[in-house]
One Martini backbone bead per residue (centre of mass of N, CA, C, O) as a GRO file, in nm:
protein
  136
    1MET     BB    1  -1.720   5.304  -0.085
    2HIS     BB    2  -1.544   4.987  -0.032
    3PRO     BB    3  -1.189   4.891  -0.069
    4LEU     BB    4  -1.328   4.593  -0.064
    5ASP     BB    5  -1.557   4.570  -0.314
    6GLY     BB    6  -1.362   4.389  -0.527
    7ALA     BB    7  -1.305   4.150  -0.338
    8TYR     BB    8  -1.615   4.068  -0.288
    9GLU     BB    9  -1.708   4.015  -0.583
   10ARG     BB   10  -1.491   3.790  -0.621
   11ILE     BB   11  -1.614   3.658  -0.400
   12ASN     BB   12  -1.900   3.618  -0.605
   13GLY     BB   13  -1.743   3.486  -0.842
   14ALA     BB   14  -1.675   3.185  -0.685
   15ARG     BB   15  -1.966   3.152  -0.620
   16GLU     BB   16  -2.089   3.113  -0.898
   17ARG     BB   17  -1.862   2.891  -1.028
   18LEU     BB   18  -1.927   2.691  -0.793
   19ASP     BB   19  -2.207   2.634  -0.888
   20GLU     BB   20  -2.156   2.545  -1.163
   21LEU     BB   21  -1.935   2.334  -1.068
   22LYS     BB   22  -2.099   2.122  -0.944
   23PRO     BB   23  -2.260   1.931  -1.133
   24GLU     BB   24  -1.985   1.891  -1.297
   25VAL     BB   25  -1.871   1.718  -1.151
   26GLN     BB   26  -2.124   1.533  -1.051
   27ALA     BB   27  -2.114   1.405  -1.345
   28PHE     BB   28  -1.860   1.315  -1.400
   29ARG     BB   29  -1.840   1.095  -1.155
   30THR     BB   30  -2.036   0.920  -1.278
   31GLU     BB   31  -1.919   0.858  -1.553
   32LYS     BB   32  -1.601   0.806  -1.375
   33ARG     BB   33  -1.699   0.518  -1.202
   34SER     BB   34  -1.579   0.270  -1.417
   35GLY     BB   35  -1.239   0.306  -1.401
   36ILE     BB   36  -1.201   0.069  -1.322
   37THR     BB   37  -1.045  -0.208  -1.340
   38TYR     BB   38  -0.996  -0.599  -1.403
   39ASP     BB   39  -0.749  -0.860  -1.406
   40ARG     BB   40  -0.794  -1.155  -1.434
   41ARG     BB   41  -0.771  -1.518  -1.326
   42PRO     BB   42  -0.607  -1.787  -1.244
   43GLY     BB   43  -0.542  -2.000  -0.980
   44ILE     BB   44  -0.315  -2.091  -0.700
   45MET     BB   45  -0.356  -2.091  -0.335
   46THR     BB   46  -0.269  -2.108  -0.021
   47LEU     BB   47  -0.537  -2.184   0.241
   48ASN     BB   48  -0.494  -2.298   0.524
   49GLY     BB   49  -0.296  -2.547   0.425
   50ARG     BB   50  -0.451  -2.552   0.125
   51GLN     BB   51  -0.533  -2.591  -0.179
   52GLN     BB   52  -0.711  -2.308  -0.394
   53ARG     BB   53  -0.875  -2.221  -0.586
   54VAL     BB   54  -0.850  -1.904  -0.757
   55VAL     BB   55  -0.910  -1.527  -0.843
   56MET     BB   56  -0.685  -1.365  -0.992
   57GLY     BB   57  -0.589  -0.991  -0.936
   58THR     BB   58  -0.556  -0.644  -1.092
   59ALA     BB   59  -0.657  -0.298  -1.046
   60SER     BB   60  -0.717  -0.049  -1.273
   61THR     BB   61  -0.677   0.329  -1.300
   62ARG     BB   62  -0.833   0.522  -1.487
   63ILE     BB   63  -0.703   0.833  -1.676
   64PHE     BB   64  -0.959   1.121  -1.691
   65PRO     BB   65  -0.998   1.376  -1.837
   66ALA     BB   66  -1.090   1.670  -1.780
   67PRO     BB   67  -1.306   1.890  -1.858
   68LEU     BB   68  -1.246   2.185  -1.995
   69LYS     BB   69  -1.493   2.327  -1.827
   70LEU     BB   70  -1.378   2.261  -1.553
   71SER     BB   71  -1.133   2.410  -1.595
   72ARG     BB   72  -1.209   2.621  -1.565
   73LEU     BB   73  -1.386   2.687  -1.346
   74ILE     BB   74  -1.163   2.616  -1.143
   75GLY     BB   75  -1.009   2.856  -1.218
   76GLU     BB   76  -1.205   3.124  -1.204
   77VAL     BB   77  -1.178   3.063  -0.916
   78VAL     BB   78  -0.942   3.082  -0.794
   79GLN     BB   79  -0.857   3.350  -0.908
   80ASN     BB   80  -1.064   3.541  -0.808
   81LEU     BB   81  -0.944   3.481  -0.553
   82ARG     BB   82  -0.658   3.562  -0.542
   83ILE     BB   83  -0.754   3.872  -0.618
   84ALA     BB   84  -0.894   3.920  -0.334
   85LEU     BB   85  -0.574   3.861  -0.207
   86ASP     BB   86  -0.466   4.120  -0.355
   87TYR     BB   87  -0.631   4.350  -0.237
   88LEU     BB   88  -0.603   4.299   0.060
   89ILE     BB   89  -0.313   4.358   0.071
   90TYR     BB   90  -0.351   4.673  -0.090
   91GLU     BB   91  -0.442   4.769   0.156
   92LEU     BB   92  -0.314   4.701   0.402
   93THR     BB   93  -0.049   4.887   0.302
   94ARG     BB   94  -0.208   5.139   0.239
   95PHE     BB   95  -0.285   5.154   0.575
   96ASP     BB   96   0.054   5.133   0.659
   97ALA     BB   97   0.197   5.356   0.481
   98LYS     BB   98   0.013   5.621   0.385
   99ALA     BB   99   0.026   5.483   0.066
  100ILE     BB  100   0.083   5.406  -0.244
  101VAL     BB  101   0.158   5.065  -0.297
  102GLU     BB  102   0.345   4.883  -0.536
  103HIS     BB  103   0.347   4.554  -0.627
  104THR     BB  104   0.140   4.426  -0.468
  105GLN     BB  105   0.108   4.044  -0.350
  106PHE     BB  106   0.007   3.801  -0.211
  107PRO     BB  107   0.119   3.586  -0.036
  108VAL     BB  108   0.229   3.254  -0.091
  109ALA     BB  109   0.305   2.970   0.098
  110ASN     BB  110   0.481   2.641   0.258
  111THR     BB  111   0.699   2.861   0.372
  112GLU     BB  112   0.875   3.041   0.552
  113GLU     BB  113   1.080   3.123   0.374
  114ILE     BB  114   0.902   3.169   0.107
  115PHE     BB  115   0.738   3.398   0.262
  116LYS     BB  116   1.033   3.591   0.302
  117GLN     BB  117   1.092   3.628   0.006
  118LEU     BB  118   0.825   3.753  -0.112
  119LEU     BB  119   0.792   4.019   0.094
  120ARG     BB  120   1.001   4.129  -0.039
  121ARG     BB  121   0.885   4.112  -0.381
  122TYR     BB  122   0.582   4.264  -0.242
  123ASN     BB  123   0.700   4.478  -0.103
  124LEU     BB  124   0.600   4.469   0.248
  125ILE     BB  125   0.823   4.537   0.361
  126GLY     BB  126   0.768   4.876   0.521
  127ASN     BB  127   0.452   4.831   0.461
  128LEU     BB  128   0.412   4.637   0.664
  129SER     BB  129   0.257   4.517   0.948
  130ALA     BB  130   0.364   4.283   1.171
  131GLU     BB  131   0.048   4.225   1.252
  132HIS     BB  132   0.005   4.141   0.934
  133ILE     BB  133   0.191   3.896   0.911
  134THR     BB  134   0.113   3.747   1.068
  135ALA     BB  135  -0.182   3.691   0.995
  136ILE     BB  136  -0.080   3.593   0.728
   0.00000   0.00000   0.00000
């Protein structure tokens, strides 16, 4: 068994859920396509130097909550991909540290400052090579 088989299995699980998710998203989009409503009222506006009768209005978009099944499938896709990343970081730290490293987690951050904080929090500093940190 390869050390990343668990990660690959999670990726396969995400693909399966995506296949199940696509028709659900399309059905939701088709059902809610009429979600734009218009408030029309007569009015007078000056156009090209002349007053003309016009129909004035505003458009508003109603917000429809996603069906529970759609929310669940999206959550399962994200969770499977997140766990695959955690498998990867565990194996990288085990490889670099030449030992099992407890409490590792893949650092997901949108700033360099947060990334550095997560490296410390997830026990990656000193256990993960600079090359792997740069790659991440």
